[in-house]
Structures are given as structure tokens and as C-alpha cells.
Coordinates of C-alpha atoms and ligand atoms in Angstrom, one line a residue:
X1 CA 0.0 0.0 0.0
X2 CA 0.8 3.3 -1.0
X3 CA 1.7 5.8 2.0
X4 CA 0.5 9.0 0.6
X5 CA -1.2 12.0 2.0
X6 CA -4.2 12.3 -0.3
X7 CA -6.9 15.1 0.9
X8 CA -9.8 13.8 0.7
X9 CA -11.8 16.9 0.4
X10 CA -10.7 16.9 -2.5
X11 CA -8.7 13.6 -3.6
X12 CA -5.8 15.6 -4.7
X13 CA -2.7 13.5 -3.9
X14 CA -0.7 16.1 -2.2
X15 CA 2.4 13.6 -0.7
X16 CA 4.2 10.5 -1.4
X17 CA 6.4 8.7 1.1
X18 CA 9.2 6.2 0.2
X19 CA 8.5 3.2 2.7
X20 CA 11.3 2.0 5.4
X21 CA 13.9 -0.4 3.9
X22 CA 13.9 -4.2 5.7
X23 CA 17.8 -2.3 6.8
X24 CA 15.9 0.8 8.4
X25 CA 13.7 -0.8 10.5
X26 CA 15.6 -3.1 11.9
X27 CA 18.1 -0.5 12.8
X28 CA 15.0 0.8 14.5
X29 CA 14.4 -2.1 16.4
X30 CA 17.9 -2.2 18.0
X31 CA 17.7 1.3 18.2
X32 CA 14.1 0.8 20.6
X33 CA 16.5 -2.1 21.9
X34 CA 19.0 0.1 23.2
X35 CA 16.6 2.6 24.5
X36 CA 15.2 0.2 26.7
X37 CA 18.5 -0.8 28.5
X38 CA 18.5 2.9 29.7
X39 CA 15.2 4.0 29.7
X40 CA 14.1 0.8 32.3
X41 CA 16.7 2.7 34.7
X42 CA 15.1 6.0 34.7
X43 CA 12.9 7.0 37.5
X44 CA 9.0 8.1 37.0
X45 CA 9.9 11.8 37.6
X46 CA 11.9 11.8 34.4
X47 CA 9.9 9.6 32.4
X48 CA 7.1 12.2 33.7
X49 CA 8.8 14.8 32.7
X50 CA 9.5 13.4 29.3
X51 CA 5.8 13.0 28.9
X52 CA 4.7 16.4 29.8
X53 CA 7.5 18.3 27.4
X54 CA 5.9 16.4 24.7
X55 CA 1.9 17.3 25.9
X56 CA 2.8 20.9 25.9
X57 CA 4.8 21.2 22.6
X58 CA 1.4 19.6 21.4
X59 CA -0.6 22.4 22.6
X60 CA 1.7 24.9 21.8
X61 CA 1.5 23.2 18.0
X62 CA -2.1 22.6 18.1
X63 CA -3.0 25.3 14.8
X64 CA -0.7 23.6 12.9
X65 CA -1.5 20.0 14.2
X66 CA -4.9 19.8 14.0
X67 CA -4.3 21.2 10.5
X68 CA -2.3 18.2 9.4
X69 CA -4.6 16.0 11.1
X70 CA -7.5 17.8 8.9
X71 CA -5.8 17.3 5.5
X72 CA -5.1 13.8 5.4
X73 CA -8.2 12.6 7.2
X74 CA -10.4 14.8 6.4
X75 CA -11.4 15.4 10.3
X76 CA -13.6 19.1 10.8
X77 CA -11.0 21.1 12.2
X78 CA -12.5 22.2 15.2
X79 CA -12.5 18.5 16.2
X80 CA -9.3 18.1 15.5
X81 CA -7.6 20.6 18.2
X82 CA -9.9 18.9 20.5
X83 CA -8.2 15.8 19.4
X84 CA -4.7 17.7 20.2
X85 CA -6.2 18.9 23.8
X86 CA -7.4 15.4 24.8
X87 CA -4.0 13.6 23.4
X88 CA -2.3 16.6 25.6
X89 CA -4.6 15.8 28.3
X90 CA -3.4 11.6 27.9
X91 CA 0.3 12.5 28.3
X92 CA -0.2 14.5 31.4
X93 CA -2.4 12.1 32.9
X94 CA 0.2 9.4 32.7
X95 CA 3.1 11.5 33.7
X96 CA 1.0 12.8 36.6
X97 CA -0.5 10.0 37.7
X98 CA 2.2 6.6 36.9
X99 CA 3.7 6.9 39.6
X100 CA 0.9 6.1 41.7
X101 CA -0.2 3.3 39.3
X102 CA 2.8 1.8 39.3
X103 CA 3.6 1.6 42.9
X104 CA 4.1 -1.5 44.9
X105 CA 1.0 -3.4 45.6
X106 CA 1.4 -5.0 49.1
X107 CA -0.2 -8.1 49.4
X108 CA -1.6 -10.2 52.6
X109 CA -0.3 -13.6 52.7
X110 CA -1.2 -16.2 55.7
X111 CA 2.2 -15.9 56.6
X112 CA 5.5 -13.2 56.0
X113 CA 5.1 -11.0 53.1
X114 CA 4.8 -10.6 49.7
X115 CA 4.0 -7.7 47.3
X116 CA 3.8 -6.8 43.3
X117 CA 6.9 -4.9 41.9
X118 CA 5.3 -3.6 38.3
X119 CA 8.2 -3.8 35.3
X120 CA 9.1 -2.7 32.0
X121 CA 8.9 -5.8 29.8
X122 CA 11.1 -4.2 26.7
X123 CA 10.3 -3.1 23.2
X124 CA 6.5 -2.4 22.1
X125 CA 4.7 -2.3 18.4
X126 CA 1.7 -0.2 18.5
X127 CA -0.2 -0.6 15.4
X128 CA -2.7 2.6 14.7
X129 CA -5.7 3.4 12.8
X130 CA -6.0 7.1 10.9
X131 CA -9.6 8.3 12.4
X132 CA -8.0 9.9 15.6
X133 CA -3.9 10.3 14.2
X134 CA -2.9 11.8 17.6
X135 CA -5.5 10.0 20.4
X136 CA -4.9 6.6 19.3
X137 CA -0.7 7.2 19.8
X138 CA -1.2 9.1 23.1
X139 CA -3.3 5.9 24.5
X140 CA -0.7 3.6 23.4
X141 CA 2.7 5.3 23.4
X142 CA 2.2 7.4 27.2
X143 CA 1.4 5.0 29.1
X144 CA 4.0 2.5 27.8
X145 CA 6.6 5.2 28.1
X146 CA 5.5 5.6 31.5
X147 CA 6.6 2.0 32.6
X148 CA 9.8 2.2 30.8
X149 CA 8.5 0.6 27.9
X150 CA 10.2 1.3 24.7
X151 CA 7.6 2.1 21.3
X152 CA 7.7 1.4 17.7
X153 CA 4.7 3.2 16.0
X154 CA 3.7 1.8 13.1
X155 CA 0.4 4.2 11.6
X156 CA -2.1 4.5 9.1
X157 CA -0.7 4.8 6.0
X158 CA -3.1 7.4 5.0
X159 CA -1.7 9.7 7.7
X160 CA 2.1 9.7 7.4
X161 CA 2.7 13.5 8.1
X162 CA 0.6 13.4 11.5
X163 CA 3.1 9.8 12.3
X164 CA 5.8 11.8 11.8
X165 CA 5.0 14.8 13.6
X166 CA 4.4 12.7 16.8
X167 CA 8.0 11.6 16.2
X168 CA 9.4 14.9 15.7
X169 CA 7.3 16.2 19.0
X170 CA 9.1 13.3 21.0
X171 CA 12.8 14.2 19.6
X172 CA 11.9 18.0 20.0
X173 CA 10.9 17.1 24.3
X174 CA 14.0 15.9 24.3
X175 CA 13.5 12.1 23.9
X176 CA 16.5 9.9 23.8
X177 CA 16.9 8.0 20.3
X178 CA 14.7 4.4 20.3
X179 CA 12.4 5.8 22.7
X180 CA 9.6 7.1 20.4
X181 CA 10.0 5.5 16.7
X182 CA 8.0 6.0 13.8
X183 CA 7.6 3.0 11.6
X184 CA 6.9 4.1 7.6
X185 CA 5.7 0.4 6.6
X186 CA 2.9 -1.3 5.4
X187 CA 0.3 -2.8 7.4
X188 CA 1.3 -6.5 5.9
X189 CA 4.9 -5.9 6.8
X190 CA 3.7 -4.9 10.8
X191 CA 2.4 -8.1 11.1
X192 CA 5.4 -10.3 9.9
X193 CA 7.8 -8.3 12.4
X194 CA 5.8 -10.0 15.2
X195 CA 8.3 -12.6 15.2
X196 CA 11.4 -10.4 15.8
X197 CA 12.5 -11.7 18.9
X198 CA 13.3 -8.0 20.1
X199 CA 9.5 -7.2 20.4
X200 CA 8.0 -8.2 23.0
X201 CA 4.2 -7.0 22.6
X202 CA 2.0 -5.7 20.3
X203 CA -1.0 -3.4 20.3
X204 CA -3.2 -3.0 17.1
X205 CA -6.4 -0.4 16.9
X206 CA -8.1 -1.2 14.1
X207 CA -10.1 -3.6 11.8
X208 CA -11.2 -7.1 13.0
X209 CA -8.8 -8.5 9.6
X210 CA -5.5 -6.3 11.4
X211 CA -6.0 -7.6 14.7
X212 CA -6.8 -11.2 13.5
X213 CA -3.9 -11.2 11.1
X214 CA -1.2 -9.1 14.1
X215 CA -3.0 -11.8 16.9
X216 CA -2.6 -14.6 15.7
X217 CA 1.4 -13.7 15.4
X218 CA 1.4 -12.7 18.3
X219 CA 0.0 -15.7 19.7
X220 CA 2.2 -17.9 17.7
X221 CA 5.1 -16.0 19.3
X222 CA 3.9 -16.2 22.7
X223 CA 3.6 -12.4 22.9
X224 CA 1.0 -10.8 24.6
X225 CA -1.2 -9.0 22.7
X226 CA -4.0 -5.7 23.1
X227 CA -6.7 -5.3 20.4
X228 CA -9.1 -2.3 20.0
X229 CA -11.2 -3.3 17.0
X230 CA -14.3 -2.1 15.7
X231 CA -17.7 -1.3 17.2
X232 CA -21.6 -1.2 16.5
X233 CA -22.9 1.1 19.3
X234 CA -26.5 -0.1 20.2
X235 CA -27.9 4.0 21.6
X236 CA -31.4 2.9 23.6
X237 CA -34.0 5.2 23.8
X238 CA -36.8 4.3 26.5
X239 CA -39.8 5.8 26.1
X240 CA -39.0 8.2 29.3
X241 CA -36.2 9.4 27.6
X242 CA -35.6 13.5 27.1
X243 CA -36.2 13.0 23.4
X244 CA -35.2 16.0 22.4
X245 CA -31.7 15.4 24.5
X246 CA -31.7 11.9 23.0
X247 CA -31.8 13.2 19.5
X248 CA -29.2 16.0 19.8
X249 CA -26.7 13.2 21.3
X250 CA -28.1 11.1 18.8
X251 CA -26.8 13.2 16.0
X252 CA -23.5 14.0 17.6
X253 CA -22.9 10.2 18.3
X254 CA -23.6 8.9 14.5
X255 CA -21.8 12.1 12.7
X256 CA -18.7 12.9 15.1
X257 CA -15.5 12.6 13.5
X258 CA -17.4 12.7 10.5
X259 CA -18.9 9.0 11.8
X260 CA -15.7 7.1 11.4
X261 CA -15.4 6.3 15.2
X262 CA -15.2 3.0 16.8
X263 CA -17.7 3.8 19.1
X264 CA -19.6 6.2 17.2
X265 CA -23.6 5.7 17.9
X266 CA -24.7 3.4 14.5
X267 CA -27.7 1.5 15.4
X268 CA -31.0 3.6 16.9
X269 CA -33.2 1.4 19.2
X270 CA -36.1 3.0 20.1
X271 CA -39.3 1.6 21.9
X272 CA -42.2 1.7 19.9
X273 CA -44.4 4.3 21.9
X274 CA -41.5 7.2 21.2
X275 CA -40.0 5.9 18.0
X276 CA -42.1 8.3 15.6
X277 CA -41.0 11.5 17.8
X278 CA -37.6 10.1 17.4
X279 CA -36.6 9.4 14.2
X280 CA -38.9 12.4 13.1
X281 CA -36.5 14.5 14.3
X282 CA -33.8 12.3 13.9
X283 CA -34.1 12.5 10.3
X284 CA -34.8 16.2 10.4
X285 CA -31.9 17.2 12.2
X286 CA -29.5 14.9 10.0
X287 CA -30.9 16.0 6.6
X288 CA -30.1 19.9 7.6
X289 CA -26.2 18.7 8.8
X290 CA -23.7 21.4 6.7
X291 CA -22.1 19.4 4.7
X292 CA -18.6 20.9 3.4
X293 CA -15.1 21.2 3.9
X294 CA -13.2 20.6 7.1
X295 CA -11.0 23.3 7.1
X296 CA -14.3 25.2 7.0
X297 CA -15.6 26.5 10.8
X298 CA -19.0 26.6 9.6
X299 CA -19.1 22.6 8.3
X300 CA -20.8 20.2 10.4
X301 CA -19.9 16.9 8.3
X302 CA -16.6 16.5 6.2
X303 CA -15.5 14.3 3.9
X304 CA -14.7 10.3 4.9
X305 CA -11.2 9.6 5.3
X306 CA -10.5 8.6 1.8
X307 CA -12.5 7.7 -1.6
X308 CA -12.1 4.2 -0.6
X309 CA -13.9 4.7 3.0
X310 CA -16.5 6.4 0.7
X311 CA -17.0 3.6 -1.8
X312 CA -16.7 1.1 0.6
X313 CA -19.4 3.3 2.8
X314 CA -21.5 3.5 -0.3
X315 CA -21.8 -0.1 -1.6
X316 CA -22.6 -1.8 1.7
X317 CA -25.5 0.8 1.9
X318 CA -26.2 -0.6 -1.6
X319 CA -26.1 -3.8 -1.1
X320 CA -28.3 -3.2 2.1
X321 CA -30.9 -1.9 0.2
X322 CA -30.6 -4.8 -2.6
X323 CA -31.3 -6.7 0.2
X324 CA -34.6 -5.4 1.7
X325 CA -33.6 -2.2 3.6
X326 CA -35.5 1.5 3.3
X327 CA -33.9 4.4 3.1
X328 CA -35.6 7.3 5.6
X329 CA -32.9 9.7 4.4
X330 CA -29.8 9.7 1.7
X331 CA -28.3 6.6 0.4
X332 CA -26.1 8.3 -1.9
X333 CA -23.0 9.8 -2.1
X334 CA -23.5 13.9 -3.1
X335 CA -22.4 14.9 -6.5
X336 CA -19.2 17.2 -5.6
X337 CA -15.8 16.0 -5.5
X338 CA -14.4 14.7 -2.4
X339 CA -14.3 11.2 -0.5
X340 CA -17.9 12.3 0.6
X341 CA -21.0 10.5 1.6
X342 CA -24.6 11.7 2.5
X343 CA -25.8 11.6 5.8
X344 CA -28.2 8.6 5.8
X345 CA -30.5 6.6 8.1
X346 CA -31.9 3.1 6.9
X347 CA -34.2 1.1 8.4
X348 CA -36.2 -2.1 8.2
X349 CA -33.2 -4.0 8.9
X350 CA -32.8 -7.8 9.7
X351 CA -30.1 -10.8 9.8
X352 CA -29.8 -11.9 6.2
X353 CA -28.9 -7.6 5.6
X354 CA -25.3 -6.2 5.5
X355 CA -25.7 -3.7 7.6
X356 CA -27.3 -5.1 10.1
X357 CA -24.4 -6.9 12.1
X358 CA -21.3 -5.3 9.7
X359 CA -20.1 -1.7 11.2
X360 CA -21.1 1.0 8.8
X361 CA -18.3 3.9 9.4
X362 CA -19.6 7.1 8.4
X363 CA -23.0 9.3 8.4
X364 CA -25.0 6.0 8.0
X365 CA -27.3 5.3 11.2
X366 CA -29.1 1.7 11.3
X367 CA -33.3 2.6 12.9
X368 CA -35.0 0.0 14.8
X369 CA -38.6 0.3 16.7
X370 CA -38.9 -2.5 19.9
X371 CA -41.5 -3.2 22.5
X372 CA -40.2 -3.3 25.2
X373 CA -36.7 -2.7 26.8
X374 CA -35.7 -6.7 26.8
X375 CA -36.4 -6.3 22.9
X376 CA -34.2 -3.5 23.1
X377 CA -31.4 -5.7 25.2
X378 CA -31.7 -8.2 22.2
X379 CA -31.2 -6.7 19.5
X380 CA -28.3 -4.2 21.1
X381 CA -26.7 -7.8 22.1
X382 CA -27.1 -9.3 18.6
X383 CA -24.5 -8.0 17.0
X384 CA -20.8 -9.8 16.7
X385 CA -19.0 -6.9 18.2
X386 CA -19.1 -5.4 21.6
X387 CA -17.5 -1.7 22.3
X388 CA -19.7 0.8 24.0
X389 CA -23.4 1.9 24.0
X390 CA -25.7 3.6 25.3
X391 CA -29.5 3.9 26.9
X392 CA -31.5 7.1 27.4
X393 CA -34.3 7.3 30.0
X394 CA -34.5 9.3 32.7
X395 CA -34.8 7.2 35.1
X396 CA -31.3 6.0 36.4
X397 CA -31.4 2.6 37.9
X398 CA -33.6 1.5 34.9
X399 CA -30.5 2.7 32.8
X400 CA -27.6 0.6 35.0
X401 CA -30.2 -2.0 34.8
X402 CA -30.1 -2.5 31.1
X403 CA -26.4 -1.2 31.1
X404 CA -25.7 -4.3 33.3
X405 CA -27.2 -6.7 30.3
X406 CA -25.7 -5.1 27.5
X407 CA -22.7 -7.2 26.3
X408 CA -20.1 -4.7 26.2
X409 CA -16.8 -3.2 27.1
X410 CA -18.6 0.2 28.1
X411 CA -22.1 1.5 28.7
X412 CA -23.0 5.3 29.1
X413 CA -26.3 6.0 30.4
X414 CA -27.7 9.3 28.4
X415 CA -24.8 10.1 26.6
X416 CA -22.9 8.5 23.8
X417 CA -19.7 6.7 24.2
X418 CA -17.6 8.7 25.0
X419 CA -13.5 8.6 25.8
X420 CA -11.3 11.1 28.5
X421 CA -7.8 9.6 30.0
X422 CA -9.2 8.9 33.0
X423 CA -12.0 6.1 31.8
X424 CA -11.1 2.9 30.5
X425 CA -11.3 2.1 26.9
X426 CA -12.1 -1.4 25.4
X427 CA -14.2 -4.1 24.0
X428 CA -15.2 -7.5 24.6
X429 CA -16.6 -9.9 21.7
X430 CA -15.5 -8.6 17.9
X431 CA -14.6 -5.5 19.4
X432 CA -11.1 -7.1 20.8
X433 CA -9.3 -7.6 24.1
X434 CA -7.4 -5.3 26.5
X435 CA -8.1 -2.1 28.0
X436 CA -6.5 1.8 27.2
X437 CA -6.8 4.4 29.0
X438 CA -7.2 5.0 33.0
X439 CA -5.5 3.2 35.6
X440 CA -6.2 -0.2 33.6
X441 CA -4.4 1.1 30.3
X442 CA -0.7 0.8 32.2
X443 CA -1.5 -2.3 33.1
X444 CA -1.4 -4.3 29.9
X445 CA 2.8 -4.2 29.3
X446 CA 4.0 -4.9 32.4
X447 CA 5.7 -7.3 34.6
X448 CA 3.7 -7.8 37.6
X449 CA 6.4 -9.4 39.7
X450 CA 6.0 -11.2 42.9
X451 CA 8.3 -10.7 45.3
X452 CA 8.0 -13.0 48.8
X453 CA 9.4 -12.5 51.9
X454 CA 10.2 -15.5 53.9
X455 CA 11.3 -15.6 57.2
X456 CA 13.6 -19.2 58.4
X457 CA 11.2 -20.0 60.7
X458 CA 8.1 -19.6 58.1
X459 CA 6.3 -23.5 57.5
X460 CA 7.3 -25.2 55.0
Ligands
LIG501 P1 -7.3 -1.1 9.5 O1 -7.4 -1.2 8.0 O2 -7.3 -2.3 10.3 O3 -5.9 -0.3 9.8 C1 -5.5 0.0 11.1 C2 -4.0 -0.2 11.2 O4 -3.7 -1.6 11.0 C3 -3.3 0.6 10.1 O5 -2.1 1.1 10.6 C4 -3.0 -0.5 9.0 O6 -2.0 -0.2 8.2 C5 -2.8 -1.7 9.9 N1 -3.0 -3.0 9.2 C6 -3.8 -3.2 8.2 N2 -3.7 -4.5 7.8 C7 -2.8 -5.1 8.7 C8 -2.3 -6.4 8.9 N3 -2.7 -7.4 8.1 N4 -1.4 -6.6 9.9 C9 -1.0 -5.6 10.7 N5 -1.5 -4.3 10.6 C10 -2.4 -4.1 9.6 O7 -8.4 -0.2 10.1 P2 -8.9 1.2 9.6 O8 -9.8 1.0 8.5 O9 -7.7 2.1 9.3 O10 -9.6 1.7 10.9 C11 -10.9 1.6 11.1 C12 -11.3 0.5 12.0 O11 -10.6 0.7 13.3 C13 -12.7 0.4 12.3 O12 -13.2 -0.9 12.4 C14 -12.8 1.0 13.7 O13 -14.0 0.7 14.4 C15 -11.6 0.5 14.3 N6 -11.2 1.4 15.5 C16 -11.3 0.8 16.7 C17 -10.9 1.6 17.9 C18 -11.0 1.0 19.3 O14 -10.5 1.7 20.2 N7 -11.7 -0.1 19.5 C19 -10.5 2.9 17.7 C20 -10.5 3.4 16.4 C21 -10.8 2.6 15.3 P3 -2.2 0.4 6.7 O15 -2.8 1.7 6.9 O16 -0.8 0.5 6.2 O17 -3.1 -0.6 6.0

């Protein structure tokens, strides 16, 4: 594959990138080797330090970031510096708060003592998707650093200038060499350096094909690995929902990052006595979105991330429809030029359908009308991943109720999914294995060593 920056506001190939050499990247891996044999023996407080140089050279380059960011995926720029804030926001977290994670953890044996000494385990490969260029680094890379990890960051290959900015942010903080290192390779050629005896576990947000194809390397290796795949957010509304709140989150949930987000709201559940106020003005509020360019203030929906993610977008809502689905609103892609796609809601899904149980990523929302809220638990369940979700209803313990049966990594109860350093992130079923973020997300690449304390006279 190609690693280009093409814009996909306009397709216009702008930049072409010669891929790393088989000699490059191994020089990188001993160079992330070396790293480690002095980066283990730092303390937190430079480690933390590291970490906060490189969140606020972020936000001191956030115009010209989020710009980047912008041109090769095509996210509205407004969301993109928020994307620079939260990744900030990441780094800071771990540098403030590793420490603390990473403490001893006395334990309470019958006898003498024992506790949990957390270490480094060496060299990492994170493997990243392009639909949040900075976030998805910051989850992986600060709290790795954090433990003394060492990272190889092979990205998207549609988003080489925003990989090699994070790079350049790193050497700018001050980083030593091998620390931080961009990878400029294929996705094919990440999985085959799972063998490398030097790496000693891999990350991979992205499609269920990556993380099959990186996992089962990994597991063939013995290597532990972390996968943040894709989603198919079930969003509930009860009948005593705020429907007018429901519907504004509903139209932020399906359209935010221009709807390529893992945990973007894609399939509308709504019990039958509220359904018609619902999608009424679901569909009205989504057939009025300002559809444009990104760079544009004014825009409320950009492009997809490329003309493929458009096509692709585009025939399964084809092949939906060949099926047996109705299209409420759009269906098409708009006649401009771009890597576009209309803002569209289908309904009268079932198994047998496309988009029924595959994730749609972009402005397409999936409608459903229930009877009750186990109907609603059903259907949110049947689906072969298992991200996030959400239920609306104002009444709280009804809410946890259903959040408790919905098969998921994370439930948010009148709200969308949502992300912030401090909350764990992760899926169970098709959506992966693994947790980012929060105390959990430091967890995943470490040694957690016993260490026992034995006195002579202790029993045998
Ligand atoms: P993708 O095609 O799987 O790409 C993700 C990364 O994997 C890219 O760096 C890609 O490299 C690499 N890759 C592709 N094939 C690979 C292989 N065989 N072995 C190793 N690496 C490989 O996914 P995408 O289309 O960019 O991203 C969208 C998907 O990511 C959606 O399903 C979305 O839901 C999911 N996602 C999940 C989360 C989460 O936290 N759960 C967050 C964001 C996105 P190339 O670019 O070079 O192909």
C-alpha cells in the first residue's frame, strides 16, 4: 500500500512517502532495543517529565497540528484541536498519575510477606488506525513510556505526516533515540515483524482483519497482545427518555469525527411508543447537517477519510438496500468532489442484511422500533461486536439495569460513548481484548512481579 497524504476533500494527492527499507527498520528495532537498556533505569519523575514536554509542545503546535490532522483525514477542524487537547490531556495524565499506578501493591499472605513490583517488559509495536492520528498514539505510546516501555509506532498509511509529527514532538521534548520511533511500513509488513525476537508485545487499533492477522502472530510468538477493534454502538431510547436530548446526542454520536469512530452511535433502538417522535427528528436534524469542507468553521460533516472509506461506505448501503432495507434519508454519495458520503438513516433491517451486524463507518445510522426494553437488550446484544453503548431514560437505575445486560466493554447512560484519559477504553466480543486508558491502560505491558518474603522460621 501506498503511504500517501491524499486530501480527501478533494482527492488531490498532495504527498508521497518512500517506505522504510527491511535495513531501516531493523536499525530501529535495535535502536528501541538500546533505548530500553537505559530507559528501564530511569525514575517516574523523568519519564514524567518526558511525557509532559511532549503534551505541551502539542498544545503549543495545536493550529498547525490539528491542521495536518485535517488534510489527510479529512477530520472538521474544530475536532481536531480537540483531538490535540485530549492527546495533551493523555500524556499528562500518565506522567501525573504513573507513579501512583505503578507503585508496589502490598499483598496479605497467611504468613510473611509478599508484594507486586510492576516492570518494564522491553520493546513495544503499537499498530494505529488514521480516524483519531494523535489520540490513538497518546493511548498507546504514554502509558507504555510511562513504565519504561520502549515504542515502535507503526500508523495508518493514509496519515504519514501526522506519524511523523508525533515523532518529531518526541525528539523536539528531548527524547532519547529508540524511545519514540515512527515506523513508515505497510500494514502487511507490521504483522510479519511480530516474530522479531526483540518485540515483545504488540498493540493494534483497528479492523477485525489487522487484529486477526497481528494476533494470531502474536500468539504464535507467545507475545501478549492488546486489540481495539471495531464497534456497532446499540444507543437505547426508552420511552421516558428526554427525546429532544436523545436526539441531539443522537446526531453527535452517528456524525462525530465525521462517523468514522469506533464507538460512534450506529444503530437507533427505540421503543415503539417514542420511536415516531424520534426518528422524526432524527431525520430532520440529519438532513439539515452542513455538509462541506473541514478546514471550514461553519461545516458540520466532512469528507470520509478517503474515496475508498467512501466507496466502501456507499456499496454496503447498496447492497443493504438490494437486500430489503428502506432508506428514511440519503443513500447516496453527493455529487461534488471529495471522498464524501450523505448523511443517511436506513431502516427495516434484519439478519440476512449487511448492515445489520457489519459496522457502517460514516454518516449512515441503522433505525430500529422495539417493545419493550428486553427487545431492546436483544437486539443491542445481537451483534458480533461489543464496544460501547448507550440507553436514554430518565430514570437512572432502569438505565444501570439495562447497562448491566448489554454485552459490552462500556455502557453510558444518556450520553454517547464517550472517551477522556481517565476512563477505560475497550471491548469485549468482535470488538477485541485489552483495556487503554485510565489506571487499567498501564496495566497491559508490564511485569507484575511477585516478590515473597520468607522468614527461616516460616512453615514449609
Ligand atoms: P485497518 O485497516 O485495520 O488499519 C488499522 C491499522 O492496521 C493501520 O495502521 C493499518 O496499516 C494496519 N494494518 C492493516 N492490515 C494489517 C495487517 N494485516 N497486519 C497488521 N497491521 C495491519 O483499520 P482502519 O480502516 O484504518 O480503521 C478503522 C477500524 O478501526 C474500524 O473498524 C474502527 O472501528 C476501528 N477502530 C477501533 C478503535 C477502538 O479503540 N476499538 C478505535 C479506532 C478505530 P495500513 O494503513 O498500512 O493498511
Amino acid at each position: 500500500m501506498a503511504i500517501q497524504t491524499v486530501d480527501p476533500n478533494t482527492n488531490e494527492l498532495l504527498k508521497s512517502f518512500e517506505e522504510m527499507s527491511v535495513f531501516q527498520v531493523d536499525e530501529a528495532i535495535s535502536g528501541a532495543v538500546s533505548a530500553f537498556a537505559t530507559w528501564k533505569q530511569t525514575n517516574y519523575e523523568q519519564r514524567a517529565g518526558l511525557l509532559h514536554t511532549v503534551a505541551k509542545l502539542m498544545r503549543d503546535q495545536k493550529q498547525y497540528l490539528a491542521r495536518l490532522i485535517t488534510m489527510e483525514m479529512g477530520k472538521l477542524i474544530s475536532q481536531a484541536e480537540g483531538e490535540i487537547n485530549l492527546s495533551a490531556d493523555i500524556l499528562d495524565y500518565y506522567a501525573d498519575n504513573g507513579a501512583r499506578f505503578l507503585a508496589d501493591k502490598p499483598l496479605a499472605p497467611e504468613f510473611g510477606k509478599a508484594f507486586i513490583r510492576y516492570s518494564p517488559i522491553g520493546v513495544l509495536l503499537g499498530v494505529e488506525p488514521w480516524n483519531f492520528p494523535f489520540y490513538q498514539v497518546a493511548r498507546f505510546a504514554a502509558p507504555n513510556i510511562m513504565v519504561g516501555n520502549t515504542v515502535l509506532v507503526k500508523h495508518a498509511s493514509i496519515v504519514p505526516q501526522c506519524a511523523m509529527a508525533i515523532e518529531v514532538l518526541f525528539k523536539e521534548a528531548g527524547a532519547p533515540k529508540g524511545i519514540y520511533t515512527n515506523l513508515l511500513i505497510s500494514g502487511k509488513r507490521a504483522s510479519m515483524l511480530v516474530s522479531d525476537k526483540r518485540i515483545k508485545g504488540v498493540s493494534l487499533t483497528g479492523s477485525e482483519a489487522a487484529g486477526a492477522s497481528l494476533a494470531s502472530e502474536a500468539g504464535k510468538n507467545l507475545k501478549k497482545s492488546v486489540l481495539e477493534l471495531g464497534g456497532s454502538d446499540a444507543f437505547i431510547i426508552l420511552e421516558d427518555a428526554d427525546i429532544d436530548k436523545a436526539v441531539e446526542w443522537a446526531v453527535v454520536g452517528r456524525i462525530n469525527n465525521n462517523g468514522e469512530c469506533c464507538v460512534a452511535a450506529k444503530r437507533f433502538i427505540a421503543i415503539e411508543s417514542v420511536a415516531d417522535e424520534f426518528i422524526t427528528k432524527f431525520k430532520d436534524k440529519m438532513a439539515n447537517l452542513i455538509v462541506g469542507d473541514p478546514m471550514d468553521a461553519a461545516t458540520q460533516l466532512g469528507p470520509l477519510s478517503s474515496e475508498e472509506a467512501a466507496v466502501a461506505l456507499a456499496d454496503q448501503v447498496q447492497r443493504s438496500v438490494d437486500a430489503g432495507a428502506t432508506v428514511l434519508l440519503g443513500g447516496k454519495r453527493p455529487s461534488r468532489p471529495g471522498a464524501f458520503m450523505a448523511p443517511t438513516i436506513l431502516t427495516d433491517l434484519h439478519p440476512g442484511i449487511p448492515a445489520y451486524y457489519e459496522e457502517l463507518f460514516g454518516p449512515v445510522a441503522s433505525f430500529y422500533r422495539v417493545k419493550d426494553d428486553q427487545a431492546a437488550i436483544d437486539l443491542a446484544n445481537d451483534s458480533p461486536f461489543g464496544l460501547g453503548g448507550s440507553v436514554f431514560t430518565q430514570n437512572i437505575e432502569r438505565g444501570k439495569l439495562i447497562a448491566d445486560q448489554i454485552d459490552t466493554g462500556m455502557v453510558f447512560i444518556n450520553h454517547p460513548t464517550w472517551t477522556q484519559a481517565d476512563l477505560p477504553f475497550g471491548g469485549t466480543k468482535g470488538s477485541g481484548y485489552g483495556r487503554e486508558l485510565s489506571e487499567l491502560g498501564i496495566d497491559e505491558f508490564v511485569n507484575k512481579k511477585l516478590i515473597r518474603v520468607c522468614e527461616l522460621n516460616d512453615p514449609f
